[in-house]
PDB file of C-alpha atoms in Angstrom:
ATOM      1  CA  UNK X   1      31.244 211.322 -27.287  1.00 70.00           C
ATOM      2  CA  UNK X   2      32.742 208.023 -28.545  1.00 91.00           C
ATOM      3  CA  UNK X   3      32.464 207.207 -32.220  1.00 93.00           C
ATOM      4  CA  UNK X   4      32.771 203.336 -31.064  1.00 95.00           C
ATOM      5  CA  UNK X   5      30.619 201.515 -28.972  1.00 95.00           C
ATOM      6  CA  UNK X   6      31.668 198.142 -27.873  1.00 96.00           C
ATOM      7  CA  UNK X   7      28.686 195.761 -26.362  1.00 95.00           C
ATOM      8  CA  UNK X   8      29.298 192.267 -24.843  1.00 96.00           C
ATOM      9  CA  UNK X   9      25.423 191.130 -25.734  1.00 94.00           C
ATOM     10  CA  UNK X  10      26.151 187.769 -24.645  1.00 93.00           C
ATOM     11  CA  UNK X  11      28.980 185.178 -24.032  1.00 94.00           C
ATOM     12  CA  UNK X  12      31.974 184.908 -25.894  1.00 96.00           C
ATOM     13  CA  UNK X  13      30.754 187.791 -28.384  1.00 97.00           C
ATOM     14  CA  UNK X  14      31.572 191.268 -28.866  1.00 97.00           C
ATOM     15  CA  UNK X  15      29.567 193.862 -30.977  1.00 98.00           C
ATOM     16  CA  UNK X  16      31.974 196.722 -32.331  1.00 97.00           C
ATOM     17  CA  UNK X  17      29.365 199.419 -33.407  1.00 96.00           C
ATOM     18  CA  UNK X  18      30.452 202.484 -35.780  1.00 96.00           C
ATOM     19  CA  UNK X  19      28.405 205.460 -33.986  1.00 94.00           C
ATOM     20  CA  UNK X  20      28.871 208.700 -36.076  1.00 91.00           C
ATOM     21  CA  UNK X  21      25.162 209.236 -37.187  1.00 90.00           C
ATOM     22  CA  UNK X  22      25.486 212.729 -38.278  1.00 89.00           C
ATOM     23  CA  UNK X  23      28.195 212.107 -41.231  1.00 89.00           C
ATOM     24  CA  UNK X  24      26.949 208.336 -42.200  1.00 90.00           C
ATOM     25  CA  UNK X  25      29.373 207.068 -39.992  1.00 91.00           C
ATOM     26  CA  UNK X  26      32.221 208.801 -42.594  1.00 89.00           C
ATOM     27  CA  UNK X  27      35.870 207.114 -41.215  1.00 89.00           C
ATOM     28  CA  UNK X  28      37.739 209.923 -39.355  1.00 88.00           C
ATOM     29  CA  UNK X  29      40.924 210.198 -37.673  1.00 88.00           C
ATOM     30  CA  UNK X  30      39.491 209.853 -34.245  1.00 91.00           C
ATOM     31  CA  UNK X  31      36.926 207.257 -35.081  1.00 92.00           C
ATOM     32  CA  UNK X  32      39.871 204.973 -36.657  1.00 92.00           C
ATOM     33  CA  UNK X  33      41.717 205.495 -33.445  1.00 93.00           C
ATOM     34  CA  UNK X  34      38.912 204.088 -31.783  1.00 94.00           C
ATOM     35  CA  UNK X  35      38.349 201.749 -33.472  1.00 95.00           C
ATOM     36  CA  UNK X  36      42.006 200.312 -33.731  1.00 94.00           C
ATOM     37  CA  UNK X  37      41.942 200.771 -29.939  1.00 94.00           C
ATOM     38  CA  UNK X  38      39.057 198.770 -29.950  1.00 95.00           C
ATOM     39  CA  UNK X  39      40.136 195.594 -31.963  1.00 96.00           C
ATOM     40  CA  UNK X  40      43.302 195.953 -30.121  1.00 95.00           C
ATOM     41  CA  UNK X  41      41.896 195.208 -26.842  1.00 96.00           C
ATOM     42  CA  UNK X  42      39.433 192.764 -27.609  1.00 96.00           C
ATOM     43  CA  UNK X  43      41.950 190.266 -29.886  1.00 95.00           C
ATOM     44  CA  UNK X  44      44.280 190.582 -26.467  1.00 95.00           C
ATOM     45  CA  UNK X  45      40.740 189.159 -24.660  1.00 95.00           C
ATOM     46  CA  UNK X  46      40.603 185.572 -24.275  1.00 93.00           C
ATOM     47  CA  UNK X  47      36.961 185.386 -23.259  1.00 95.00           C
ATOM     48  CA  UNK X  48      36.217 187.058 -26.922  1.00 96.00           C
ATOM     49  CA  UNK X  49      35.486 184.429 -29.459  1.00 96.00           C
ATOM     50  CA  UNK X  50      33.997 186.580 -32.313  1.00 98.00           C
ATOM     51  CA  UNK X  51      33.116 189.891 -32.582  1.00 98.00           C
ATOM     52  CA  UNK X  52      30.787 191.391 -34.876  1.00 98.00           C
ATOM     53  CA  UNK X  53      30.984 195.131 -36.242  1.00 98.00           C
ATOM     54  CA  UNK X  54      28.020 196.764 -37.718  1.00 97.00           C
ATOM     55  CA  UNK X  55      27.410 200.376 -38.426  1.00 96.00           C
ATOM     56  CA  UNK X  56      23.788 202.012 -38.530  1.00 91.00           C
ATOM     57  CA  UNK X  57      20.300 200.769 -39.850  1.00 90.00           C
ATOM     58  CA  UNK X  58      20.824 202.538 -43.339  1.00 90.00           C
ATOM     59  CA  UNK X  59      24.412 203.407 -43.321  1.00 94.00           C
ATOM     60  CA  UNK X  60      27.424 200.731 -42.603  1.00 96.00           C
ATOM     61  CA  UNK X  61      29.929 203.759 -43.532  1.00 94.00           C
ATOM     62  CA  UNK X  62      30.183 206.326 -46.046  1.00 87.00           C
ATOM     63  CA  UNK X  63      34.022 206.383 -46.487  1.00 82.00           C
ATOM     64  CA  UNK X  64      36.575 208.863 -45.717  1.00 78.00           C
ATOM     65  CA  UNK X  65      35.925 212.067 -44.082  1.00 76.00           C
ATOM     66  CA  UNK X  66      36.264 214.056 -46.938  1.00 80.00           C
ATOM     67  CA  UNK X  67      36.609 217.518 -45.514  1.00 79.00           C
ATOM     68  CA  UNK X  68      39.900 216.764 -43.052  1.00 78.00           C
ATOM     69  CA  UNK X  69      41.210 215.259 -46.276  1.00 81.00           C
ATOM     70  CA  UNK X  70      40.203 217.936 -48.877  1.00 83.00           C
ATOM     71  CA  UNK X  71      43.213 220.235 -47.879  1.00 85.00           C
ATOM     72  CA  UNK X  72      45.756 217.605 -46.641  1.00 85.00           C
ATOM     73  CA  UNK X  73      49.141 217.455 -48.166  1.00 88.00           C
ATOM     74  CA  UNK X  74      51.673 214.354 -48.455  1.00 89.00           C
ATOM     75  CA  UNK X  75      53.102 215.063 -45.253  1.00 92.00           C
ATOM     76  CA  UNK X  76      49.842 214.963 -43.759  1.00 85.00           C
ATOM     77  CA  UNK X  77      48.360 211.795 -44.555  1.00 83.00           C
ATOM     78  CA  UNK X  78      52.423 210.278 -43.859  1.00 85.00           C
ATOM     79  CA  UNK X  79      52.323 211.651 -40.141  1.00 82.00           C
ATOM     80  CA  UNK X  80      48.533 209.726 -39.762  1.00 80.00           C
ATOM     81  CA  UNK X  81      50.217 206.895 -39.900  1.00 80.00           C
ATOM     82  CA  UNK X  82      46.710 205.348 -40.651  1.00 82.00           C
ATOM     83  CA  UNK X  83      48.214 202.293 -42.176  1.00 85.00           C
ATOM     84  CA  UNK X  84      49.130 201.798 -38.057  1.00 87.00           C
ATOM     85  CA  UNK X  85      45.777 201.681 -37.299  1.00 89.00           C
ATOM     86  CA  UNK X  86      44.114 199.553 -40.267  1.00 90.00           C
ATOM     87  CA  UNK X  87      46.802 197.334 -39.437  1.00 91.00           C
ATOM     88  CA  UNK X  88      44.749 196.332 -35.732  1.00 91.00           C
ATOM     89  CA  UNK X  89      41.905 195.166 -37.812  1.00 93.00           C
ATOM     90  CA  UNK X  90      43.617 193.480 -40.312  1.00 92.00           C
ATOM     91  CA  UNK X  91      45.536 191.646 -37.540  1.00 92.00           C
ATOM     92  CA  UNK X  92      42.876 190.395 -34.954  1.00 95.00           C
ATOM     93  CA  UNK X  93      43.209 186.848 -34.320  1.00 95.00           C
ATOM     94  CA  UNK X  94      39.709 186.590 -33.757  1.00 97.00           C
ATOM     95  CA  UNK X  95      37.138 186.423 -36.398  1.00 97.00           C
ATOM     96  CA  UNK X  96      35.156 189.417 -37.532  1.00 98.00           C
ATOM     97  CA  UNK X  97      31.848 189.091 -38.920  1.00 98.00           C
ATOM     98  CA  UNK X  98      30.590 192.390 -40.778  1.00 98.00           C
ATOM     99  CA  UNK X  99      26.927 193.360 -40.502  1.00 98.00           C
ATOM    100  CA  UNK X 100      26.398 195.803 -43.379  1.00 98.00           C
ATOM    101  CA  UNK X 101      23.045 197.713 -43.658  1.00 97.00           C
ATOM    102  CA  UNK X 102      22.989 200.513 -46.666  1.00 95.00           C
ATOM    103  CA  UNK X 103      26.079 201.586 -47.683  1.00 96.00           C
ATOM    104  CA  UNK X 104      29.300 200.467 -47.817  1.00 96.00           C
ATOM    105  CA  UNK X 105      31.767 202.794 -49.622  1.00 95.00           C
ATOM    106  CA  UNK X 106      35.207 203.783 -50.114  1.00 94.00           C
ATOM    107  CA  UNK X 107      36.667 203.205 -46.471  1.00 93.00           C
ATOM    108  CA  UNK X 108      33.789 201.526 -45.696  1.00 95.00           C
ATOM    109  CA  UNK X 109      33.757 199.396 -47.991  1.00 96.00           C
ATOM    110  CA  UNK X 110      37.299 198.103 -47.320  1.00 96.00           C
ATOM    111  CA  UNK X 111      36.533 198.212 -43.485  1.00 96.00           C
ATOM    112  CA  UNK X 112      34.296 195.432 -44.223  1.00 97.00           C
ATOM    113  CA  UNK X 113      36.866 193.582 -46.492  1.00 96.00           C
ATOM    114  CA  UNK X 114      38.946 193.667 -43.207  1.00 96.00           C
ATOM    115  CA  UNK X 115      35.992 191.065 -41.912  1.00 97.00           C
ATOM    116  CA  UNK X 116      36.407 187.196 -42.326  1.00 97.00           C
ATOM    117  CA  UNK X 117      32.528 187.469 -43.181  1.00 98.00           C
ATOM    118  CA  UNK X 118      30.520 189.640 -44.791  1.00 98.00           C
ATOM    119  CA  UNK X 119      26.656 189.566 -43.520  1.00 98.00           C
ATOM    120  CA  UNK X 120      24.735 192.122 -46.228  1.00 98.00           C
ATOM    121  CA  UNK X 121      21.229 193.511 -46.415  1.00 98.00           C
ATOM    122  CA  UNK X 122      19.011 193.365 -49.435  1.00 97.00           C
ATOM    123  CA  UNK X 123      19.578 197.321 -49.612  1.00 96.00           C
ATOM    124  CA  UNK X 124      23.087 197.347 -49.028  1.00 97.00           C
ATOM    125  CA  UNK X 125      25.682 198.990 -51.699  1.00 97.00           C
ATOM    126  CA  UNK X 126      29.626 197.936 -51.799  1.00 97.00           C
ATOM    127  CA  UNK X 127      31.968 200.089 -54.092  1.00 96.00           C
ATOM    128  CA  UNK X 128      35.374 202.150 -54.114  1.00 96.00           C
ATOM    129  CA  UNK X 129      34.033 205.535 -55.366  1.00 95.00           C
ATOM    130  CA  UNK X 130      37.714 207.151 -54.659  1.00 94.00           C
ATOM    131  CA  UNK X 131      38.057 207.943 -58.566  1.00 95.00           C
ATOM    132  CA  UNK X 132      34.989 210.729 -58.589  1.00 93.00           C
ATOM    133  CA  UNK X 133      36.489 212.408 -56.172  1.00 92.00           C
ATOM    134  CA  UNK X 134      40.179 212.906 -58.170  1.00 93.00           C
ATOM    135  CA  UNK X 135      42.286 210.127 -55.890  1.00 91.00           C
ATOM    136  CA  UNK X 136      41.998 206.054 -55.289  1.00 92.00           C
ATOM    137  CA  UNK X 137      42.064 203.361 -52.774  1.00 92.00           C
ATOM    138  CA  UNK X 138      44.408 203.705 -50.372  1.00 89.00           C
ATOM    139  CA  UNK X 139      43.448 201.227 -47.365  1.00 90.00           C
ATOM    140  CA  UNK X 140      43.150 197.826 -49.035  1.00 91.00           C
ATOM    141  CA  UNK X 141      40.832 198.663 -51.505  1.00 94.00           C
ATOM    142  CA  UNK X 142      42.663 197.662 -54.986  1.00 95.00           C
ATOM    143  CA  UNK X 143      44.125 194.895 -53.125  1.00 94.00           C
ATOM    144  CA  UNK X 144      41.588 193.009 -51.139  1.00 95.00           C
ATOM    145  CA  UNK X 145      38.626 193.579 -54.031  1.00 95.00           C
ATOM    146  CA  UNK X 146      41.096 192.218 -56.306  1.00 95.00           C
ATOM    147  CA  UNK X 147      41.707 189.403 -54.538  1.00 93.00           C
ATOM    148  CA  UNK X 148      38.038 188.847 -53.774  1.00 94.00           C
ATOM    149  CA  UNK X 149      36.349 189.245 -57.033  1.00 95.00           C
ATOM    150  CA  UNK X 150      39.039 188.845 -59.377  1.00 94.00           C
ATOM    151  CA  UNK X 151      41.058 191.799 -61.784  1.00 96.00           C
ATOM    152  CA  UNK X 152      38.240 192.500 -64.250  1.00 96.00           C
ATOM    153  CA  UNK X 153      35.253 192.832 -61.715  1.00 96.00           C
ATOM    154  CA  UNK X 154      37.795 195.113 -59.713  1.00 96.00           C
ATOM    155  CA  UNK X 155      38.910 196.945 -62.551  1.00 97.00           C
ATOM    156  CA  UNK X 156      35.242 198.023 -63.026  1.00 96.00           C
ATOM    157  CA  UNK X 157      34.266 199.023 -60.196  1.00 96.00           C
ATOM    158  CA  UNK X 158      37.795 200.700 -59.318  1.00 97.00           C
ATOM    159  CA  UNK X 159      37.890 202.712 -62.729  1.00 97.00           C
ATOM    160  CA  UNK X 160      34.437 204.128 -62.515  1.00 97.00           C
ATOM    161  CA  UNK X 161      33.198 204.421 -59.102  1.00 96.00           C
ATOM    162  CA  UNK X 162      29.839 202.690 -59.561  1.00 95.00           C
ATOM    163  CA  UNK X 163      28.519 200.668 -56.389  1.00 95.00           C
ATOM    164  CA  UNK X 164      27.215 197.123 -56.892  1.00 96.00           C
ATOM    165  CA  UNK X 165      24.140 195.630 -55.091  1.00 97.00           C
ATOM    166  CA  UNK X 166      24.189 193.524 -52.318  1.00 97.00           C
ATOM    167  CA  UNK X 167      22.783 190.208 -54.724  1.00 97.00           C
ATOM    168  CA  UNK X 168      25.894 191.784 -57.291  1.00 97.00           C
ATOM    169  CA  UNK X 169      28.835 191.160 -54.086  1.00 97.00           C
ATOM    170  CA  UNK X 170      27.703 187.847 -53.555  1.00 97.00           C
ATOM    171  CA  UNK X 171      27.453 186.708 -56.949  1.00 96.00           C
ATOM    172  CA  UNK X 172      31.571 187.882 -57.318  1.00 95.00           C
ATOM    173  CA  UNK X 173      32.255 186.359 -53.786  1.00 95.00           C
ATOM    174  CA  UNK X 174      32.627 189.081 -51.952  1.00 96.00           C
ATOM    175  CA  UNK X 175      29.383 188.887 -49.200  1.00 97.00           C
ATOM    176  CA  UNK X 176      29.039 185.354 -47.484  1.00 98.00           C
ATOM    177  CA  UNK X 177      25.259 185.796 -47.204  1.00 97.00           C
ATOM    178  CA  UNK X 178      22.461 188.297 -48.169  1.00 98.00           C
ATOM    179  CA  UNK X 179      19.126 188.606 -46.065  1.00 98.00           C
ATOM    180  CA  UNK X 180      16.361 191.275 -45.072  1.00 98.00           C
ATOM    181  CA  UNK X 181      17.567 194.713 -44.138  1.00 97.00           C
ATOM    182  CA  UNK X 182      16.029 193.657 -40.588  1.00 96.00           C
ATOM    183  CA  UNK X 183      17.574 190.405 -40.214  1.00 97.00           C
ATOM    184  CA  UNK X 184      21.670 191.728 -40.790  1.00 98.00           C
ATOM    185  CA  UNK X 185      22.484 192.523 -37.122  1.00 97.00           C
ATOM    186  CA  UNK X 186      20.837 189.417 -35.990  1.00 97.00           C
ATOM    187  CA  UNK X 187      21.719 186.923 -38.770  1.00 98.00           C
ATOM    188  CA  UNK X 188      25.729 187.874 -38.044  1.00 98.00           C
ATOM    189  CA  UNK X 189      25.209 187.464 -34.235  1.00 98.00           C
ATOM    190  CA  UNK X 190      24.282 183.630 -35.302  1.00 97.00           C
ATOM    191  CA  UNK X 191      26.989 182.896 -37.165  1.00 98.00           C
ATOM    192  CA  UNK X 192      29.021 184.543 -33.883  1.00 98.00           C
ATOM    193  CA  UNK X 193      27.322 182.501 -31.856  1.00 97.00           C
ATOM    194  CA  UNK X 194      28.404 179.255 -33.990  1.00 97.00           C
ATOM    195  CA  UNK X 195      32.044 180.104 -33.887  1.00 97.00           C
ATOM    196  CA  UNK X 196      31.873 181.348 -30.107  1.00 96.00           C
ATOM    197  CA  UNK X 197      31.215 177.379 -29.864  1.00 95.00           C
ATOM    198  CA  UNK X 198      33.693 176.382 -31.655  1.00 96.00           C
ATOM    199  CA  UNK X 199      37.405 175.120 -29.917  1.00 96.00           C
ATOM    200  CA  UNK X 200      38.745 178.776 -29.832  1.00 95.00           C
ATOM    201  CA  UNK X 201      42.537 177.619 -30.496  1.00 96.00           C
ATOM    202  CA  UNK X 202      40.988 175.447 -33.709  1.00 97.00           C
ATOM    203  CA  UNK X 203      39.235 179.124 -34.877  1.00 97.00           C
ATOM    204  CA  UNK X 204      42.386 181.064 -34.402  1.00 96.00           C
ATOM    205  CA  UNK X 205      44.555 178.279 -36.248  1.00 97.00           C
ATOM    206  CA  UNK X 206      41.722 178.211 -39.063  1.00 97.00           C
ATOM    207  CA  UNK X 207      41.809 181.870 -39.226  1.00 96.00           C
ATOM    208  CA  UNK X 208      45.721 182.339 -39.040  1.00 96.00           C
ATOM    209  CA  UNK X 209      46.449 179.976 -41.953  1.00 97.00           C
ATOM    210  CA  UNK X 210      43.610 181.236 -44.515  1.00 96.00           C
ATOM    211  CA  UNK X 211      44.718 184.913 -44.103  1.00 94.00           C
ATOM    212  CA  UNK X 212      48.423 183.867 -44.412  1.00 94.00           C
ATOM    213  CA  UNK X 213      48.303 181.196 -47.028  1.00 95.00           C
ATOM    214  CA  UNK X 214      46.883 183.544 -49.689  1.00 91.00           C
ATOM    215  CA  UNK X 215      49.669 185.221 -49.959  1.00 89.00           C
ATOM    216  CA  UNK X 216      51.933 182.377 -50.422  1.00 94.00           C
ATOM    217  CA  UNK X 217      52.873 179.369 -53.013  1.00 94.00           C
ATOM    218  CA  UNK X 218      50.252 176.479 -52.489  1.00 95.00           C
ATOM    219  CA  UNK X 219      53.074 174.390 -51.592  1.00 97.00           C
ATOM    220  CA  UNK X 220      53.887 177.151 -48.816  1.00 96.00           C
ATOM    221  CA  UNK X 221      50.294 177.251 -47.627  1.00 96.00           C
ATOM    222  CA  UNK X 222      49.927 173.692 -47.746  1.00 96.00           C
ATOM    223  CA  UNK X 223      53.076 173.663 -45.038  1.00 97.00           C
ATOM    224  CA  UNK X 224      51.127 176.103 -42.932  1.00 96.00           C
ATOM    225  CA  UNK X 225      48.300 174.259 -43.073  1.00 96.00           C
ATOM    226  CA  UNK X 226      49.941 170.463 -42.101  1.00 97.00           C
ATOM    227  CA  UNK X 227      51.920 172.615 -39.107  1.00 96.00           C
ATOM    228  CA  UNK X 228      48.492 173.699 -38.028  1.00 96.00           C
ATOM    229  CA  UNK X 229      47.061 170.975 -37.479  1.00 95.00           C
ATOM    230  CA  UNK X 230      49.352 168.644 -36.530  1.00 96.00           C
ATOM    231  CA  UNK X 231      49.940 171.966 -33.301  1.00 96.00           C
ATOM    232  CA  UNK X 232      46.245 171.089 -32.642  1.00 96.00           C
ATOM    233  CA  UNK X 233      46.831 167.765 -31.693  1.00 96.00           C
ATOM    234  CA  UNK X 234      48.408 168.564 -28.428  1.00 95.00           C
ATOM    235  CA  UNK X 235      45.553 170.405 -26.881  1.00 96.00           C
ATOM    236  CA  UNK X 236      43.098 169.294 -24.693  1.00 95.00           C
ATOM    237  CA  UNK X 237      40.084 170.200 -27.358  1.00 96.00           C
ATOM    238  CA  UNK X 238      41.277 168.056 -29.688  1.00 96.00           C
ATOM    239  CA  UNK X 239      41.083 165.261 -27.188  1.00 94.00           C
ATOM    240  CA  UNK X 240      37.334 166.576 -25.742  1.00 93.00           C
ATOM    241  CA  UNK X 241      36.088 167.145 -29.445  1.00 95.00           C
ATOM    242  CA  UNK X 242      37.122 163.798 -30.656  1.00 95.00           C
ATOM    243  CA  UNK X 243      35.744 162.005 -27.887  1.00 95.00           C
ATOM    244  CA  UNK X 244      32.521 163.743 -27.615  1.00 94.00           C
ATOM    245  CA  UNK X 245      31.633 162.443 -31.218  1.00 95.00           C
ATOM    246  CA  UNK X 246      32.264 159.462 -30.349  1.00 95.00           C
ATOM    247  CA  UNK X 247      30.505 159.308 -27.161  1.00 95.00           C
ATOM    248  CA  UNK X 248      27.717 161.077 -28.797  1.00 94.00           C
ATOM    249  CA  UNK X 249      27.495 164.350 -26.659  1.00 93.00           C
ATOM    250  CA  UNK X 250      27.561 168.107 -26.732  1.00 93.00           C
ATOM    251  CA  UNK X 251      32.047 168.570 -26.130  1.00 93.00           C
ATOM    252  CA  UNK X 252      32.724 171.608 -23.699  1.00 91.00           C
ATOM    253  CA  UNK X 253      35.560 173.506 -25.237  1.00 93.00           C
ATOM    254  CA  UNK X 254      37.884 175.148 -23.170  1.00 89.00           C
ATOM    255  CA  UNK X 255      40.529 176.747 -25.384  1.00 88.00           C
ATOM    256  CA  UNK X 256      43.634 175.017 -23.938  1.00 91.00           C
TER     257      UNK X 256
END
């Protein structure tokens, strides 16, 4: 039984869709693989536009699997490799929008950081718990939080393991939008469906520069950035955006 299901529910979009029920959707071995797999395929897929990936209607994903991990040794978790497979997510050129009901914690919670957006219910919970449990972070998670909410918010929630509301990760900047419990799954396919509309080589441009100009000098970025868009001028949505507005219709993007 796969621990992934992938949906195409319309056009341009692809819902990713955790499916391990009976341990909250808990991030093991063979679920990451298939989920790597996954994102690996559907970046390579020029018809996707945006995917979004959601877990359950109470659970987004509980975090590690604790009991393959209770027992593992150094060696172990070297020959996992699971670095490999975090690496697929982290690397999708197109963007991910993350639909998180209930809880989002340890793994999960930096599964979700590996999103571009971050759709929350009023119920959900975001935190890195790793500390009760004798280890830390070890996929993102005193990285990326850092870099989203800043050192001392981070420090917090690293050094005692307490979760924060959904209301809580959008006041620090980490969730783009909070709504109803029912209205996640739905309210992320409409932001998917705005970007699916979108000139796809603008969206991967936009996407490619953000996620590598934080990591470098603003002069650096700024470079990126200029490159960018000056590259965007040679293609042909450029030239159908541009004159749309100023013909005053709807453009049809092609992605070329």
């Amino acid at each position: 039984m796969s621990h992934v299901l992938v949906e195409r529910p319309e056009e341009g979009i692809a819902l990713v869709r955790l499916h391990r029920p009976e341990v909250r959707n808990a991030l093991g071995l063979e679920l990451r693989q298939e989920l790597a797999a996954g994102f690996r395929a559907l970046g390579a897929d020029a018809a996707v536009r945006c995917i979004v990936l959601t877990g359950g209607p109470e659970v987004f994903a509980a975090g590690a699997d604790l009991r393959a991990l209770v027992d593992a040794t150094p060696v172990d978790l070297l020959l996992r490799d699971t670095q490999r497979l975090w690496q697929s997510l982290a690397e999708c050129p197109v963007p991910v929008i993350a639909a998180v009901n209930g809880h989002a914690l340890g793994g999960g919670c930096e599964l979700a950081m590996h999103a571009d957006m971050i759709v929350a219910g009023e119920s959900a919970r975001f935190g890195q718990p790793e500390i009760r449990v004798g280890i830390m972070p070890g996929a993102g998670g005193t990285q990326r939080l850092t870099r989203a909410v800043g050192k001392f918010k981070a420090m917090k929630l690293l050094l005692t393991g307490e979760p924060m509301t959904a209301r809580e990760a959008e006041a620090m900047g980490l969730v783009t939008e909070v709504v109803p419990d029912a209205e996640v799954l739905e309210r992320a396919l409409t932001l998917a469906r705005k970007v699916a509309h979108m000139p796809p080589l603008a969206v991967r441009q936009i996407k490619e520069v953000v996620l590598a100009g934080q990591d470098a000098s603003l002069a650096e970025a700024l470079l990126l950035e200029r490159k960018a868009f000056q590259l965007l001028f040679a293609t042909r949505d450029q030239q159908e955006g541009m004159r749309a507005f100023l013909d005053k219709r709807k453009p049809a993007f092609e992605g070329r």
